[in-house]
mmCIF file of C-alpha atoms and ligand atoms in Angstrom:
data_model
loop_
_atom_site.group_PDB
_atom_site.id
_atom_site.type_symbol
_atom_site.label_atom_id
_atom_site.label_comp_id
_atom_site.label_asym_id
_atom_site.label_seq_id
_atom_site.Cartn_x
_atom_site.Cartn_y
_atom_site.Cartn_z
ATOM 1 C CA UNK V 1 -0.503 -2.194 6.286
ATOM 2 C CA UNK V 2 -2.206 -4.496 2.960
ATOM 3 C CA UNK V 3 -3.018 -1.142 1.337
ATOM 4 C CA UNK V 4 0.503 0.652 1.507
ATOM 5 C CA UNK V 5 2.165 -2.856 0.719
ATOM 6 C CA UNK V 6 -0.025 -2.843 -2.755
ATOM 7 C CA UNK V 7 0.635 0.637 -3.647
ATOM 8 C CA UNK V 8 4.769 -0.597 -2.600
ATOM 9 C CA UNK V 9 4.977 -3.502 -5.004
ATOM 10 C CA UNK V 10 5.753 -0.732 -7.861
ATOM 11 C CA UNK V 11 8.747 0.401 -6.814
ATOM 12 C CA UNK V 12 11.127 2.645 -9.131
ATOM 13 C CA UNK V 13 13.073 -0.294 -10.201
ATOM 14 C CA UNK V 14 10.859 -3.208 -10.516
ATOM 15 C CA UNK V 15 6.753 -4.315 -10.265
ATOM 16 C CA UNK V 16 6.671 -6.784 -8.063
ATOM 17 C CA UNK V 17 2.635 -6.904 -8.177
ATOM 18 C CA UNK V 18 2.026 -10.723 -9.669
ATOM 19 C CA UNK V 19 4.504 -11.949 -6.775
ATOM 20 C CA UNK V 20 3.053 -10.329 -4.300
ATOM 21 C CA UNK V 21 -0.596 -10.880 -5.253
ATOM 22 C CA UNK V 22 0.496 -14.870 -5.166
ATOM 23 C CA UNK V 23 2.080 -14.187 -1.380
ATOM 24 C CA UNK V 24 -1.196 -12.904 -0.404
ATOM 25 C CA UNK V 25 -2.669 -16.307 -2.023
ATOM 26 C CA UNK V 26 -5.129 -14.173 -4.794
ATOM 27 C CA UNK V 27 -5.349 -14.845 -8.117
ATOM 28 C CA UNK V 28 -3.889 -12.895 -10.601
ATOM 29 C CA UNK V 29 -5.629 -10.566 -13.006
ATOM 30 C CA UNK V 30 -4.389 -7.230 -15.229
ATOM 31 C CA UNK V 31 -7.163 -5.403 -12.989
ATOM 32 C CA UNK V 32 -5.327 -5.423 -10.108
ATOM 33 C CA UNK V 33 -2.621 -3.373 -11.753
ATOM 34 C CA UNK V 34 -5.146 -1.006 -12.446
ATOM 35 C CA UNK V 35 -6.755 -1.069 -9.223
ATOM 36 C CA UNK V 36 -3.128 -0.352 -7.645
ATOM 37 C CA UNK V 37 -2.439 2.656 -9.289
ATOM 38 C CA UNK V 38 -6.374 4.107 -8.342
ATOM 39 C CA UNK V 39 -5.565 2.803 -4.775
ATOM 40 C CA UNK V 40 -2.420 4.794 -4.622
ATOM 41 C CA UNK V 41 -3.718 8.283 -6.341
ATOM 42 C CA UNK V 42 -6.609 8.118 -3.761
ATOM 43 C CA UNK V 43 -4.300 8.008 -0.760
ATOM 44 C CA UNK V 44 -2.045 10.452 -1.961
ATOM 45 C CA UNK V 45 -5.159 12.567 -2.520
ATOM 46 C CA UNK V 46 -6.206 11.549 1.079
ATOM 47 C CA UNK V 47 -3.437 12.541 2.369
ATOM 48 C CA UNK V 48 -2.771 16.073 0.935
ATOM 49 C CA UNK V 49 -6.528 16.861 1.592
ATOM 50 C CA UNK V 50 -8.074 16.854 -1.256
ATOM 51 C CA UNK V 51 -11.102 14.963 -2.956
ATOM 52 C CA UNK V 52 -9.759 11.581 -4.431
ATOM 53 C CA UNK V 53 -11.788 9.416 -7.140
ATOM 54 C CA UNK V 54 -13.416 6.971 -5.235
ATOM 55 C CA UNK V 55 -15.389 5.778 -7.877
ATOM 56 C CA UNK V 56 -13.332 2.856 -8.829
ATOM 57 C CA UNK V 57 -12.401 1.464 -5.339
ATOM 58 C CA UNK V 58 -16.729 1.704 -4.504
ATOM 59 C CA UNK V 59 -16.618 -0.372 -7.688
ATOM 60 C CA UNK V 60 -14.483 -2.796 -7.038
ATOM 61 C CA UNK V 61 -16.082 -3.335 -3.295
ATOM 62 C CA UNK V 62 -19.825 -3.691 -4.529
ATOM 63 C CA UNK V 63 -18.267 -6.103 -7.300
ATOM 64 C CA UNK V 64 -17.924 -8.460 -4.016
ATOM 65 C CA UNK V 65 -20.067 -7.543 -1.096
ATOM 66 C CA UNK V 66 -18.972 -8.794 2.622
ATOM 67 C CA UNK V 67 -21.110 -10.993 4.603
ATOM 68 C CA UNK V 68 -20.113 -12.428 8.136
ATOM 69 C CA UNK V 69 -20.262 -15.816 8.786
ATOM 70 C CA UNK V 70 -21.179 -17.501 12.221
ATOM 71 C CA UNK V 71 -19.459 -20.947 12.689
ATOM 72 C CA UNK V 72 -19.294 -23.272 15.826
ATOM 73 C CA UNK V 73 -16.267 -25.077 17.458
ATOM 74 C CA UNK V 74 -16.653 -24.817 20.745
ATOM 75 C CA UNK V 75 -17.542 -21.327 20.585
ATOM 76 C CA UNK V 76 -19.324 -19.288 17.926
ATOM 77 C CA UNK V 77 -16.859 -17.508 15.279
ATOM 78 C CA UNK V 78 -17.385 -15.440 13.028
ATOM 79 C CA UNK V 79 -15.532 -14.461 9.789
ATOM 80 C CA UNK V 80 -16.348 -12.414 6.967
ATOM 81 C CA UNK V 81 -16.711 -13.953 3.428
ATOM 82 C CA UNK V 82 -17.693 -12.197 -0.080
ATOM 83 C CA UNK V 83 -19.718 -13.356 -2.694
ATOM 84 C CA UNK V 84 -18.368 -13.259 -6.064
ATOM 85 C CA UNK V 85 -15.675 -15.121 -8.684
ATOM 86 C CA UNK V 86 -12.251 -15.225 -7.449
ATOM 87 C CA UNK V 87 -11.003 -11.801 -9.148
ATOM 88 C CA UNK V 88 -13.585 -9.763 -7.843
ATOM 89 C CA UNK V 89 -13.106 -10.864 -4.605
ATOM 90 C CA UNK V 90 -9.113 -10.104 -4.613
ATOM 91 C CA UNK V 91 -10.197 -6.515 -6.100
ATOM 92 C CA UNK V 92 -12.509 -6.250 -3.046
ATOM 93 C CA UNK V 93 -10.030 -6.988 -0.590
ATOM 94 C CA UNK V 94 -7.582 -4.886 -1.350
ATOM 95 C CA UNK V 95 -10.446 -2.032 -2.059
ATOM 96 C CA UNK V 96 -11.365 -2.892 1.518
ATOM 97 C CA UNK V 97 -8.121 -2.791 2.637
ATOM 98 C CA UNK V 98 -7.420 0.911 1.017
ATOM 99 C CA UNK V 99 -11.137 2.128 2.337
ATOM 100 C CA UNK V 100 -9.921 1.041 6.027
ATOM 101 C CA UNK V 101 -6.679 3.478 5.616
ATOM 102 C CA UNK V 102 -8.643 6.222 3.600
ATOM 103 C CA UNK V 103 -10.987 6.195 6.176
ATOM 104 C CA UNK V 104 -8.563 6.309 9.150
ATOM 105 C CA UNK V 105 -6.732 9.340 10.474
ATOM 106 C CA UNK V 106 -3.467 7.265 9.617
ATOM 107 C CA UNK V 107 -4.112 8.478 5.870
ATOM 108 C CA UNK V 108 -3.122 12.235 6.529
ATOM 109 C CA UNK V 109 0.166 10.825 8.455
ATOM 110 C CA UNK V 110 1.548 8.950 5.172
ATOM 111 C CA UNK V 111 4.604 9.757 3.465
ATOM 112 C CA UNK V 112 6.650 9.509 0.131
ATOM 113 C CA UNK V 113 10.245 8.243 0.865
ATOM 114 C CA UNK V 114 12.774 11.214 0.706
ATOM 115 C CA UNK V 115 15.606 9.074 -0.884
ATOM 116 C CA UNK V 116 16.393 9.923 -4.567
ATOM 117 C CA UNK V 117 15.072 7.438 -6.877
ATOM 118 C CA UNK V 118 12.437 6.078 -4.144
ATOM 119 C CA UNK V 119 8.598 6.199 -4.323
ATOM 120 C CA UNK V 120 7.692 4.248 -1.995
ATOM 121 C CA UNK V 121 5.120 4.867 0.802
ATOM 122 C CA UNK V 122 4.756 4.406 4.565
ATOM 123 C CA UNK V 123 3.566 5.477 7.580
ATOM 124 C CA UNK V 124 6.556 6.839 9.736
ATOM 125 C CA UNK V 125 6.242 5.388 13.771
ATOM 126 C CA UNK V 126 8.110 8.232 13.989
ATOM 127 C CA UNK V 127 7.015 11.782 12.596
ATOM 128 C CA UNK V 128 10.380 12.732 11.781
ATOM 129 C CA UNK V 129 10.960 9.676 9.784
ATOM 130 C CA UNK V 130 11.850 10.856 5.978
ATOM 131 C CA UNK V 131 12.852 7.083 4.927
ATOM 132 C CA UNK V 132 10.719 4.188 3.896
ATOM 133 C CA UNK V 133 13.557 1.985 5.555
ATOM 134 C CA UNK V 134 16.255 3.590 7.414
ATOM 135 C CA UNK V 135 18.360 0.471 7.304
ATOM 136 C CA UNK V 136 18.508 0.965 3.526
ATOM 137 C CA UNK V 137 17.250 4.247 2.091
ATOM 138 C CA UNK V 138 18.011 6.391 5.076
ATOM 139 C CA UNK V 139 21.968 4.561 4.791
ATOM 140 C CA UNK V 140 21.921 5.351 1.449
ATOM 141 C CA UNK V 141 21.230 9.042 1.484
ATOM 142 C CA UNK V 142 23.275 9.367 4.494
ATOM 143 C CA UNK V 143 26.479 7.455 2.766
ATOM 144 C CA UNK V 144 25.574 9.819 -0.595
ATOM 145 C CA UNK V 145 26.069 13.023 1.724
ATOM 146 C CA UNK V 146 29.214 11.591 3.303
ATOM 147 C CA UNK V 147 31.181 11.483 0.121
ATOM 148 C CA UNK V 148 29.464 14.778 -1.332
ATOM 149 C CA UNK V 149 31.091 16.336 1.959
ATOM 150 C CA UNK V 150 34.801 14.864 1.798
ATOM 151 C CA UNK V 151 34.862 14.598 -2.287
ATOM 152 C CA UNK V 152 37.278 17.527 -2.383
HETATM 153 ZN ZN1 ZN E 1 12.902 4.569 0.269
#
C-alpha cells in the first residue's frame, strides 16, 4: 500500500525517504518530508476515529489536479495524468495515494507494530497480527521473551 510504505520510510533507526522517493521514480524535494509526517498523523487520526487535518493533503492534491487521458493502440486506454511541475505532482500522488486509504474502510484496520523500538505501520491480513513483519519483528520479540523466561 504507496501510502503506508511513505509513512514506513521513517523508521526508528533510519529515514529512508530520498531512497525511496527515487524507487518510486519522483523527484526529490524537503516537502515531501513534510507531507509524510501530515500523511501519517492523518491516518493515525483515521484510524482511532477522530477528525484528522486534512488541510494539507487537499493542498497538496489541488496543487496537481488529475485528468484522464484517452489513447489508442488497438483499443482505447485511458490513464490519468496531472498538470503541474514535477514536485507538485509527486506531492499529489502520494496525497492521492493517502486519500484512497483515508477514505477506505482499510484505514480503521491499521496498526502500529508491537515490537519495542518499532513504529512502523501496516495493515495485518490477519487481525491478530501485532508485527509489521513476523519474520523479523515478531522473531525478535519472541527470541527477547525466550531468554527473559530461562535467564535465571
Ligand atoms: Zn515492526
Amino acid at each position: 500500500m504507496l501510502a503506508i510504505d511513505f509513512v514506513n520510510t521513517l523508521t526508528s533507526e533510519d529515514d529512508h525517504l530520498e531512497e525511496w522517493v527515487s524507487s518510486q521514480g519522483l523527484p526529490w524535494s524537503e516537502r515531501l518530508r513534510e507531507l509524510r509526517g501530515q500523511v501519517e498523523a492523518a491516518v493515525l487520526a483515521a484510524r482511532d476515529g477522530h477528525e484528522p487535518d486534512l488541510a494539507p493533503l487537499n493542498a497538496a492534491l489541488r496543487g496537481a489536479p488529475a485528468y484522464d487521458v484517452l489513447t489508442w493502440s488497438g483499443a482505447v486506454e485511458m490513464s490519468r495524468e496531472r498538470e503541474g511541475d514535477e514536485v507538485a505532482r509527486a506531492l499529489a500522488v502520494l496525497a492521492g495515494a493517502a486519500a484512497e486509504l483515508l477514505a477506505s474502510p482499510a484505514v480503521r484496520k491499521v496498526k502500529t507494530c508491537e515490537a519495542p523500538g518499532c513504529r512502523l505501520l501496516f495493515v495485518p491480513a490477519h487481525p491478530r497480527r501485532r508485527w509489521c513483519d513476523p519474520a523479523t519483528c515478531g522473531n525478535r520479540v519472541r527470541v527477547a521473551r525466550y531468554y527473559q523466561r530461562h535467564k535465571d
